[in-house]
Tab-separated table of C-alpha atoms in Angstrom:
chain	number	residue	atom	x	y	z
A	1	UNK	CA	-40.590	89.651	10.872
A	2	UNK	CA	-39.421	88.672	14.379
A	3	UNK	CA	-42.626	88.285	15.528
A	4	UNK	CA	-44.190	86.391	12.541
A	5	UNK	CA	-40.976	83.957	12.974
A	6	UNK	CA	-41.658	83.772	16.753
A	7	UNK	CA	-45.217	82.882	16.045
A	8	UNK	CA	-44.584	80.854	13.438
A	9	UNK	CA	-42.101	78.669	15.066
A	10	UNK	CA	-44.051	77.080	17.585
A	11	UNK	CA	-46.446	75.453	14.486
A	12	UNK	CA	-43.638	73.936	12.844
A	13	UNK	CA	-41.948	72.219	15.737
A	14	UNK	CA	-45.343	71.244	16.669
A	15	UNK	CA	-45.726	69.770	13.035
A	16	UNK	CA	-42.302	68.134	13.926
A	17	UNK	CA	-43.462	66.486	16.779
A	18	UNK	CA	-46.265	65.295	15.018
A	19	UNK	CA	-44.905	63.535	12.222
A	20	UNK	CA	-41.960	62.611	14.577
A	21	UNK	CA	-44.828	60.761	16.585
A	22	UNK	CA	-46.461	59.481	13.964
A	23	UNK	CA	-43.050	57.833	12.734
A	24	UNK	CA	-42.893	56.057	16.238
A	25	UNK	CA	-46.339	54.893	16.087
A	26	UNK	CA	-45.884	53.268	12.896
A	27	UNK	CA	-43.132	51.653	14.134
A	28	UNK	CA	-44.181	50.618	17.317
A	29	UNK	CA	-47.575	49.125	15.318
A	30	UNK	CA	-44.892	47.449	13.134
A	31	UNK	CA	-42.859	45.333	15.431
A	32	UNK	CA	-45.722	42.961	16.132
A	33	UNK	CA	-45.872	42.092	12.578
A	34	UNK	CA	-41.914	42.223	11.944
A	35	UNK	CA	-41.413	39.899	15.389
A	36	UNK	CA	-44.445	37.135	14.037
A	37	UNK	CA	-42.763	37.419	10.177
A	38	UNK	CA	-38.906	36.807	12.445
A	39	UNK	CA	-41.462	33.563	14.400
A	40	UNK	CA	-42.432	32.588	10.877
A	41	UNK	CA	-39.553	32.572	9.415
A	42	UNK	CA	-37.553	30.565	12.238
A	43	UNK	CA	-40.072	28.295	12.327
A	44	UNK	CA	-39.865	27.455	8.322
A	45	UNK	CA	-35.873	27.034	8.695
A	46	UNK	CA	-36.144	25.026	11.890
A	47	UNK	CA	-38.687	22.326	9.963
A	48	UNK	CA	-36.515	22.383	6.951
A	49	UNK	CA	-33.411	20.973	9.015
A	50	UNK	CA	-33.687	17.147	9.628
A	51	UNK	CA	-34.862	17.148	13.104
A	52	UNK	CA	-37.735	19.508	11.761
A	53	UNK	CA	-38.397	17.392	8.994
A	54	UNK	CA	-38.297	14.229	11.150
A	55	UNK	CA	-40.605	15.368	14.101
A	56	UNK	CA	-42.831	17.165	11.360
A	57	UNK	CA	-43.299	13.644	9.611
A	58	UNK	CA	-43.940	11.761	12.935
A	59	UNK	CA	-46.303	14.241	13.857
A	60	UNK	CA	-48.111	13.990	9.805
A	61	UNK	CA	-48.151	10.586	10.704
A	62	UNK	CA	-49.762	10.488	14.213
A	63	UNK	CA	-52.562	12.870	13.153
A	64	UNK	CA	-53.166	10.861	10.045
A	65	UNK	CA	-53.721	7.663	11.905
A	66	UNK	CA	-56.338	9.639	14.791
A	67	UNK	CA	-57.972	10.524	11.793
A	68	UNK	CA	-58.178	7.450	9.450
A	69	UNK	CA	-59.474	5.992	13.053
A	70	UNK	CA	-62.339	8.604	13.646
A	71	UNK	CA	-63.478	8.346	9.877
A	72	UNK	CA	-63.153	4.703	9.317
A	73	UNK	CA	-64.502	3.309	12.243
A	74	UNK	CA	-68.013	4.974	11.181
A	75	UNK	CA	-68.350	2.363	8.168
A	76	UNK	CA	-71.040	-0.565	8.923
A	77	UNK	CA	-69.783	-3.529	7.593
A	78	UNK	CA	-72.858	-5.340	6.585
A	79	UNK	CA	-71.064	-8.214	5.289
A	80	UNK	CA	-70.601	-10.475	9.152
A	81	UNK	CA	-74.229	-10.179	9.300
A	82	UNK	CA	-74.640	-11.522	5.520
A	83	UNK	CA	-72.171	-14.207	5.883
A	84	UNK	CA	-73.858	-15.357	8.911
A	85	UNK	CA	-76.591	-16.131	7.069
A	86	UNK	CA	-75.210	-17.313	4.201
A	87	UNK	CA	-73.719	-19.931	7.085
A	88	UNK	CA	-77.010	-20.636	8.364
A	89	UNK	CA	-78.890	-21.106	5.499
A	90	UNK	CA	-76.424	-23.447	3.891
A	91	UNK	CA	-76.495	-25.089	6.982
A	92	UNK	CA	-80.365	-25.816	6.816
A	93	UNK	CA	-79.848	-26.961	3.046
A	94	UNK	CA	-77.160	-29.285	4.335
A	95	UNK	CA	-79.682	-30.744	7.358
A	96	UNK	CA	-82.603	-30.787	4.750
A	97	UNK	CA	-80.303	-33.087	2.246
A	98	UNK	CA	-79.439	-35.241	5.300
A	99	UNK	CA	-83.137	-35.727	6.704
A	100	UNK	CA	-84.146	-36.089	2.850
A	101	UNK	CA	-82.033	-38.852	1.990
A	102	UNK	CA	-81.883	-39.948	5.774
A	103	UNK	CA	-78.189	-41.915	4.890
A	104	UNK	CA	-79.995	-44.537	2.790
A	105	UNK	CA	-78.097	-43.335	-0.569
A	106	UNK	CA	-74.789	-42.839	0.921
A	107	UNK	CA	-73.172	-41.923	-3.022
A	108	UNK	CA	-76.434	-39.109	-3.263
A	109	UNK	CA	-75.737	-37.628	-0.581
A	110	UNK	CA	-72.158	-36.823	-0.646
A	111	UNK	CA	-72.487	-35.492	-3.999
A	112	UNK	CA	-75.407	-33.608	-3.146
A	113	UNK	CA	-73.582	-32.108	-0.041
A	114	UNK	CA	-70.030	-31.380	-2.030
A	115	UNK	CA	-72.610	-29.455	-4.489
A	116	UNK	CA	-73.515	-27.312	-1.314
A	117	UNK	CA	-70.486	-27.033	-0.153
A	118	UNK	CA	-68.726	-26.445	-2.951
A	119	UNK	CA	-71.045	-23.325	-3.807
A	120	UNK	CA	-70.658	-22.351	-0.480
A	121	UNK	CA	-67.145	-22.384	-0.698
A	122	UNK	CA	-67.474	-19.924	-3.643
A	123	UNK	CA	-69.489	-17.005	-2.304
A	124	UNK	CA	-67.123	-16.791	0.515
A	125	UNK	CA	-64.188	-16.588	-1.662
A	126	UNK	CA	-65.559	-13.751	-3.526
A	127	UNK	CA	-66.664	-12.189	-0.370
A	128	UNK	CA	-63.253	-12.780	1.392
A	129	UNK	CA	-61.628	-11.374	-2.304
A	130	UNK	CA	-63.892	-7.854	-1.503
A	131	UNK	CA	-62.199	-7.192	1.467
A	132	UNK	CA	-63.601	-9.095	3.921
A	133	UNK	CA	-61.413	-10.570	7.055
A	134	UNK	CA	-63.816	-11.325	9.451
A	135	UNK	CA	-62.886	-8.435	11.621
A	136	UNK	CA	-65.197	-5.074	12.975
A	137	UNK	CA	-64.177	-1.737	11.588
A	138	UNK	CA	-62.805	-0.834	15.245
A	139	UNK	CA	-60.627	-4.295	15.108
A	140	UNK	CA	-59.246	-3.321	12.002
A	141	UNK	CA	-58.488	1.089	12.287
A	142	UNK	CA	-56.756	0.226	15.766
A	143	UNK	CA	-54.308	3.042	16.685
A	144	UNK	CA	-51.108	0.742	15.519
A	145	UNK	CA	-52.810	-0.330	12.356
A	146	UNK	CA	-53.805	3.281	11.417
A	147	UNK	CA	-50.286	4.498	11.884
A	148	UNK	CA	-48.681	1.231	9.770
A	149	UNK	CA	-51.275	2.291	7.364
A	150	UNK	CA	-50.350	5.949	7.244
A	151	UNK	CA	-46.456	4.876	6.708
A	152	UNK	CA	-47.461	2.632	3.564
A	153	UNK	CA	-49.149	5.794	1.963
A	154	UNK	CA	-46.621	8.633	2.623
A	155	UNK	CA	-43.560	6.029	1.800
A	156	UNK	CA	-45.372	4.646	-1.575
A	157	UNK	CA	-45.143	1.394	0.238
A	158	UNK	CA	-48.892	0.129	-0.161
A	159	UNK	CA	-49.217	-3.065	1.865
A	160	UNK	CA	-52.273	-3.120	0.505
A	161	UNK	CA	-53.480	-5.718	4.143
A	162	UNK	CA	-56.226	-2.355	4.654
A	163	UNK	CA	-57.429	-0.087	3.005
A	164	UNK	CA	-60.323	3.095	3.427
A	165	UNK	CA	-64.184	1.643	3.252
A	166	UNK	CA	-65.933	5.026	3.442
A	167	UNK	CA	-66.079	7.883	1.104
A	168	UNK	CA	-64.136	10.431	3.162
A	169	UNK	CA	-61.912	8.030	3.941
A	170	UNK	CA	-60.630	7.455	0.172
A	171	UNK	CA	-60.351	11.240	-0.598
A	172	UNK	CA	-58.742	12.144	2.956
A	173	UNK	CA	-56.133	8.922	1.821
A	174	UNK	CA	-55.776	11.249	-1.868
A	175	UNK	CA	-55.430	14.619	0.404
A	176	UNK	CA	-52.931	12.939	2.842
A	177	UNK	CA	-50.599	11.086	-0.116
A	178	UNK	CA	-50.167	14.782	-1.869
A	179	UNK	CA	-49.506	16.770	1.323
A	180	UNK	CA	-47.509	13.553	2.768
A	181	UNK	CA	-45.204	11.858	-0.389
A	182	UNK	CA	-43.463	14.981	-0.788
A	183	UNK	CA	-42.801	15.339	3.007
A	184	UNK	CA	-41.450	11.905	2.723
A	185	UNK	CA	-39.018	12.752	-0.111
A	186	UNK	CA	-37.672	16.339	1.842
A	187	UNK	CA	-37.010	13.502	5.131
A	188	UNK	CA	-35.503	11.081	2.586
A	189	UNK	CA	-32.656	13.403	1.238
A	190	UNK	CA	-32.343	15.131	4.384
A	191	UNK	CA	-31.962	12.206	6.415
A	192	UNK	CA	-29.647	10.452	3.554
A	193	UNK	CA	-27.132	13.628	4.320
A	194	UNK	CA	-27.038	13.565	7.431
A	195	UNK	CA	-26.315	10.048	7.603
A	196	UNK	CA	-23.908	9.815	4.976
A	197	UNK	CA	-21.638	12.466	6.489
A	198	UNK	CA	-21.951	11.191	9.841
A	199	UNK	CA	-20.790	7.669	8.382
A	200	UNK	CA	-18.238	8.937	6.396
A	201	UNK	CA	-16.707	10.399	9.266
A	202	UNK	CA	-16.918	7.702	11.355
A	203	UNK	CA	-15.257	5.365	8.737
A	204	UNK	CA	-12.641	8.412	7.974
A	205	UNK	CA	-12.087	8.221	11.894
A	206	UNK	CA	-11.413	4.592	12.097
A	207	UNK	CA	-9.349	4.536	8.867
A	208	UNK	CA	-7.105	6.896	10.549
A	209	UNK	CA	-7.134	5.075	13.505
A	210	UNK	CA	-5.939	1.569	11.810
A	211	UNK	CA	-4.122	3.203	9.332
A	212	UNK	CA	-0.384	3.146	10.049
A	213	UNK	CA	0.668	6.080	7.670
A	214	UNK	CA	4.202	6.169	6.541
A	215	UNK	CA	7.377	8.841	7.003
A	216	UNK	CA	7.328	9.688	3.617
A	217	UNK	CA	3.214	10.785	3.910
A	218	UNK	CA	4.031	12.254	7.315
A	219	UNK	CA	6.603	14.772	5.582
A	220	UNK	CA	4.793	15.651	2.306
A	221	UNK	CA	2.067	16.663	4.667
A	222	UNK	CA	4.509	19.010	6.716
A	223	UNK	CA	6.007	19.856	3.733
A	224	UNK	CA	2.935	21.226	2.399
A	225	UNK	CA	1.077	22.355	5.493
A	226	UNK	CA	0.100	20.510	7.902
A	227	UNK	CA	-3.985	21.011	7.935
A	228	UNK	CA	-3.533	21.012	4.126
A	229	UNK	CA	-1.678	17.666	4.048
A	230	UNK	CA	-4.140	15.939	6.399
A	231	UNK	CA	-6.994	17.613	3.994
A	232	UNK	CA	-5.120	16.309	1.312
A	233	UNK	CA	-5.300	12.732	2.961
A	234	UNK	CA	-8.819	12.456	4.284
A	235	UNK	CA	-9.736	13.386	0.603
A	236	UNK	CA	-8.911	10.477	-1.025
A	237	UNK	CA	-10.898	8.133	1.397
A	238	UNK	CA	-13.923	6.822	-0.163
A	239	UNK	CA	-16.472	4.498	1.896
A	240	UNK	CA	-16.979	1.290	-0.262
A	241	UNK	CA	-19.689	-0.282	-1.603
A	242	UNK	CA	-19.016	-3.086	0.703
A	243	UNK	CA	-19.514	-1.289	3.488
A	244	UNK	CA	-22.892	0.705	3.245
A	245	UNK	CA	-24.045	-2.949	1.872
A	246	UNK	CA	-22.906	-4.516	5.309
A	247	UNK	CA	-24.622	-1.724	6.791
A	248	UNK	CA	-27.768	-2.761	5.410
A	249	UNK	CA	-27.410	-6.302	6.133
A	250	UNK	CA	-26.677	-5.875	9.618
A	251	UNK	CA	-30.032	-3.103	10.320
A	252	UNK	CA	-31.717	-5.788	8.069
A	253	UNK	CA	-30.638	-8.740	10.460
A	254	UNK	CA	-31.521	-6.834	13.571
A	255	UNK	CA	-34.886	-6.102	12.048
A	256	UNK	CA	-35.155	-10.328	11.423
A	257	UNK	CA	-34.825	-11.177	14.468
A	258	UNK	CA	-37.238	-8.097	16.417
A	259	UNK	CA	-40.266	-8.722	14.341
A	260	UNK	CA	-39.545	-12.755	14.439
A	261	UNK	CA	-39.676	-12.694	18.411
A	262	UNK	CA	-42.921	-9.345	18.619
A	263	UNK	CA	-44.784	-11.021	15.508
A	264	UNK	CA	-44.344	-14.426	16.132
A	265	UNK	CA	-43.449	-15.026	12.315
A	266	UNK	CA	-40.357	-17.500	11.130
A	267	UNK	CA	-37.040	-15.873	10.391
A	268	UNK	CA	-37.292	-16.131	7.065
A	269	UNK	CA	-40.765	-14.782	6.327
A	270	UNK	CA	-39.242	-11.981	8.699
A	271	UNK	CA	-36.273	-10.915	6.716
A	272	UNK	CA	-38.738	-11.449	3.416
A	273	UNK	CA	-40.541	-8.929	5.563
A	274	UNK	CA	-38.012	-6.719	5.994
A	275	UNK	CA	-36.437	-6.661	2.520
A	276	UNK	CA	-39.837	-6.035	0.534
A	277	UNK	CA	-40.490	-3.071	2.485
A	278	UNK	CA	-36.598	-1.401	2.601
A	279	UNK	CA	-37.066	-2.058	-1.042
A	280	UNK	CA	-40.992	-0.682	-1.487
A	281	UNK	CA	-41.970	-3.169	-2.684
A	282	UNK	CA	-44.334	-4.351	-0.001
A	283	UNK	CA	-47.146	-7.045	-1.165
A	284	UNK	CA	-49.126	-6.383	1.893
A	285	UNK	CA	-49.064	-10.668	3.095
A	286	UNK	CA	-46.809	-10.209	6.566
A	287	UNK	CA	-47.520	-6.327	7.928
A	288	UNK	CA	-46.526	-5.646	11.618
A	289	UNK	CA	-49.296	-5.207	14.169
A	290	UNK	CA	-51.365	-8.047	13.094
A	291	UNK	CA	-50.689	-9.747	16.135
A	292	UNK	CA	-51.508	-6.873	18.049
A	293	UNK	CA	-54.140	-7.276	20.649
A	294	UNK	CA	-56.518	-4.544	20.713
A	295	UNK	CA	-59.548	-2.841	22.696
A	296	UNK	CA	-62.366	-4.216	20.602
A	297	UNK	CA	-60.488	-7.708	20.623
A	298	UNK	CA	-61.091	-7.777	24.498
A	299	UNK	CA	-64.819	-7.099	24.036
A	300	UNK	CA	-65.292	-9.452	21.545
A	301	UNK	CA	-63.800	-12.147	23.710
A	302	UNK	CA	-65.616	-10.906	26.560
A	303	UNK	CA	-69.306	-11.161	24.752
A	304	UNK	CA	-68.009	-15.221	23.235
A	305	UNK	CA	-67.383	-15.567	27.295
A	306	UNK	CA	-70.738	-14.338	28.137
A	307	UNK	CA	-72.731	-16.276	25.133
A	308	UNK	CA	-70.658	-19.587	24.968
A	309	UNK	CA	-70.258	-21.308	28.189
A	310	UNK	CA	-67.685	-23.692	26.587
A	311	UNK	CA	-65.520	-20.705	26.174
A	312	UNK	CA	-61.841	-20.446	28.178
A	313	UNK	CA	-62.517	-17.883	30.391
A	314	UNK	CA	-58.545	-17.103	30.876
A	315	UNK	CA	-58.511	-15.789	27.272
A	316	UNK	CA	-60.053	-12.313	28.357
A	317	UNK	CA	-57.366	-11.904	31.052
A	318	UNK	CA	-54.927	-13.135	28.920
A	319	UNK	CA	-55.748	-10.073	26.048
A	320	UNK	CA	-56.203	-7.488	28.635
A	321	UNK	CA	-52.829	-8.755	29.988
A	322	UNK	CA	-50.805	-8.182	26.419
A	323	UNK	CA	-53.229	-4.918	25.213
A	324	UNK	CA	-50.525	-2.864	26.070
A	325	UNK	CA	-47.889	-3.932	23.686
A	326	UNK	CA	-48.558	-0.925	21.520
A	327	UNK	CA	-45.135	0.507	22.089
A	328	UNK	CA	-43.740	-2.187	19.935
A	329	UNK	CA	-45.165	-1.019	16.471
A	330	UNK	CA	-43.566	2.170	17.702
A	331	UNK	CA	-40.561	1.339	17.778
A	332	UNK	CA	-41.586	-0.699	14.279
A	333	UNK	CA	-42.507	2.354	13.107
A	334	UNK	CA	-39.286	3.993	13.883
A	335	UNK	CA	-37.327	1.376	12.552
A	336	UNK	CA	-39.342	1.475	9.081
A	337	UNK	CA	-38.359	5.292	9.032
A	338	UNK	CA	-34.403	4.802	10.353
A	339	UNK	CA	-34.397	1.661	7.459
A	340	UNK	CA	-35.277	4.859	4.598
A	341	UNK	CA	-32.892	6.699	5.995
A	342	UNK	CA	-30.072	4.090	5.872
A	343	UNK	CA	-31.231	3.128	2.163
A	344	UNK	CA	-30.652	6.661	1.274
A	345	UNK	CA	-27.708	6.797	2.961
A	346	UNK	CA	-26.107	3.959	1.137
A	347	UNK	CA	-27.446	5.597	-2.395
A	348	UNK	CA	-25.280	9.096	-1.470
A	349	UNK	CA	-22.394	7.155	-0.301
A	350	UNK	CA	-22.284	4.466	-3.508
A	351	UNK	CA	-23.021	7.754	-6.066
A	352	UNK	CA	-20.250	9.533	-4.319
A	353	UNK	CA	-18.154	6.293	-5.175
A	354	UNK	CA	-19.796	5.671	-8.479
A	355	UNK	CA	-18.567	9.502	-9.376
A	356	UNK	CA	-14.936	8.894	-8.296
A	357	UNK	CA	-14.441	5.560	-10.256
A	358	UNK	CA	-16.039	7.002	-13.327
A	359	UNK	CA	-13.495	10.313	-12.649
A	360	UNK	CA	-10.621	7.528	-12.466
A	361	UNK	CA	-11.440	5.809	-15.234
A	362	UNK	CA	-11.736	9.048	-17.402
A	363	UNK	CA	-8.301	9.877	-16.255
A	364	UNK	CA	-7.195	6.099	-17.262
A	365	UNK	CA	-8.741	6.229	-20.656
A	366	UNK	CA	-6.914	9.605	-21.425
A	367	UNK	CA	-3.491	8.550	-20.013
A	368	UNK	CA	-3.648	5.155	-22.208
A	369	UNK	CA	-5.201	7.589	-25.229
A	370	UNK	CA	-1.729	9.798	-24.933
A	371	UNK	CA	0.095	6.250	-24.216
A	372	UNK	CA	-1.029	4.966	-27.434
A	373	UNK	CA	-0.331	7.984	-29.197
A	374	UNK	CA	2.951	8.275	-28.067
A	375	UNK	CA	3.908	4.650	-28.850
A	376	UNK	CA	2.209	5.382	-32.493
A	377	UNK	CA	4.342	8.620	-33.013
A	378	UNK	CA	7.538	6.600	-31.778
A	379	UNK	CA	6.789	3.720	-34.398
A	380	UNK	CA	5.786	5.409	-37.194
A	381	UNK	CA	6.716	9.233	-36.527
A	382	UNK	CA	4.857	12.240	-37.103
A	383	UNK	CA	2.906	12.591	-39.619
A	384	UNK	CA	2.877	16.442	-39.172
A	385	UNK	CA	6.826	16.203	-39.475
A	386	UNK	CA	6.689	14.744	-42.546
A	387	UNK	CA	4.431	17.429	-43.735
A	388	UNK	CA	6.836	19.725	-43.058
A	389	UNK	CA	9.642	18.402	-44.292
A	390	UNK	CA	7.770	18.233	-48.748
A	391	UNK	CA	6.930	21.899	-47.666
A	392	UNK	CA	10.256	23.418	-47.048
């Protein structure tokens, strides 16, 4: 028996070891997975917070705009070439009325040439109503451009100023609004928050700070505690309406008077600028980066230079010279994203009002409910005591 249990012992530890090896190998081919699920994971919680959500929606909008660029800048606009025709033939029908009538029927010919004109005048209206501007695809999809565009479609703006020619350009714009509105509405409440608190403190702060709190509020609040008795006190300050509204004004005003000096527009077509798009409402007739000199400007003034002789030649120096003003419709597009943020700031600060002046009033309306009661049972007594009374 000593023997069999001698023999036999060496197989089962050596079973032991091998499940006990097995066990670590498992585990060991484990971590790899459990430290990438741990990467996941951090990563998820990390874009959920508002600096993820805000990088992750510059970034959506960045790659958007290289793409829009790469897929719309492929479309041949056939229409320059037909309205060049359409110039040149009406041209011809204009010099044939001319050497026709030769100036001898001076009443025939104007009406014959407002005839032409006037039909002239109506073919490029409908052409200009299609979507024409007189531009090249790679005028139009310029970097800043692309990126204003990209803003309009994941904050349900819509300027409406450009829009997607080709094919794959209208279904990546349908791809891109699903993936990107909803983005736009997790950086909307999440930068509202953040906002909101940080104001409220910093109006809390300076309320304390002006303040002048009297002895009597001093010793309730050591009465009751001292960290409960501030609570108590920081509690019952609400931000106003008023200011979130001056808020807006003021980001509003500063916005005025940036795009009026980068976009060269009037102050007030600037703050109409402003508050249609705060507002998304956005009709698309004053968009930044219009004015915004780009690549394919610089060879189109270049080849005028080279065909026309009449032609300044300053004005290619002049657009190589401001080509690099692109960082301004950055910091457009940050201030378009900052302006959301403020707007949803002002909407959690004016509920959290809204909720304590409808609490207030509910409290008001069932204090003057028990007033008027009382005042009713001291008039006219109770009618349950009267009850009482025929009973007994």
């Amino acid at each position: 028996m000593s023997n069999k249990f001698q023999r036999s012992s060496p197989q089962v530890l050596g079973a032991g070891v091998g499940v006990d090896a097995s066990v670590v190998s498992s585990t060991a081919s484990n971590q790899p997975r459990k430290r990438v699920k741990r990467c996941c994971r951090n990563f998820v919680t990390f874009m959920c917070t508002q600096v993820g959500v805000g990088a992750l929606i510059v970034f959506y909008a960045i790659c958007g705009a290289l793409a829009f660029m790469n897929i719309e800048r492929e479309y041949v606009d056939k229409t320059a070439t037909y309205v060049l025709e359409l110039r040149q033939n009406y041209s011809q029908r204009l010099w044939n009325i001319t050497e026709e009538l030769n100036l001898i029927d001076k009443p025939l010919w104007v009406n014959e040439t407002n005839a032409v004109l006037r039909e002239y005048q109506v073919q490029i209206a409908a052409i200009i109503k299609n979507g024409y501007v007189g531009r090249s695809p790679a005028q139009i999809w310029s970097f800043p451009a692309a990126l204003m565009f990209c803003l309009s479609v994941i904050t349900m703006i819509g300027y409406g100023n450009m829009v997607p020619r080709t094919p794959w350009g209208k279904g990546f714009t349908v791809i891109y609004a699903t993936f990107g509105i909803p983005l736009y509405i997790l950086y909307f409440l999440n930068m509202g928050r953040v906002l909101a608190r940080s104001f409220k403190f910093l109006y809390r702060s300076m309320h304390d700070c002006t303040q002048e709190r009297s002895y009597d509020a001093r010793l309730e609040a050591l009465e009751n505690g001292s960290s409960l008795g501030a609570l108590t006190l920081r509690k019952k300050i609400i931000v106003p309406s008023t200011a979130c509204l001056w808020v807006i004004i003021f980001y509003v005003l500063t916005g005025t008077i940036m795009f009026a000096n980068w976009e060269k527009w009037s102050f007030l077509n600037s703050f109409y600028f402003c508050m249609t798009s705060l507002c998304k409402i956005g009709f698309g007739d004053f968009v930044p980066g219009a004015s915004l000199t780009t690549a394919a400007d610089v060879d189109a003034a270049t080849h005028k230079l080279r065909e026309d002789i009449s032609a300044d030649p300053n004005e290619v120096s002049e657009l190589q010279r401001i080509t690099d003003q692109h960082s301004k419709l950055a910091i457009n597009f940050i201030y378009m994203l900052l302006g959301m943020g403020l707007v949803a700031m002002c909407r959690n600060l004016m509920r959290e009002e809204v909720r304590v002046k409808l609490k207030e009033m509910k409290e008001d309306a069932k204090l003057c409910v028990e007033d008027t009661r009382l005042r009713f049972v001291g008039c006219c007594g109770d009618p349950r005591d009267l009850y009482e009374n025929d009973y007994y």
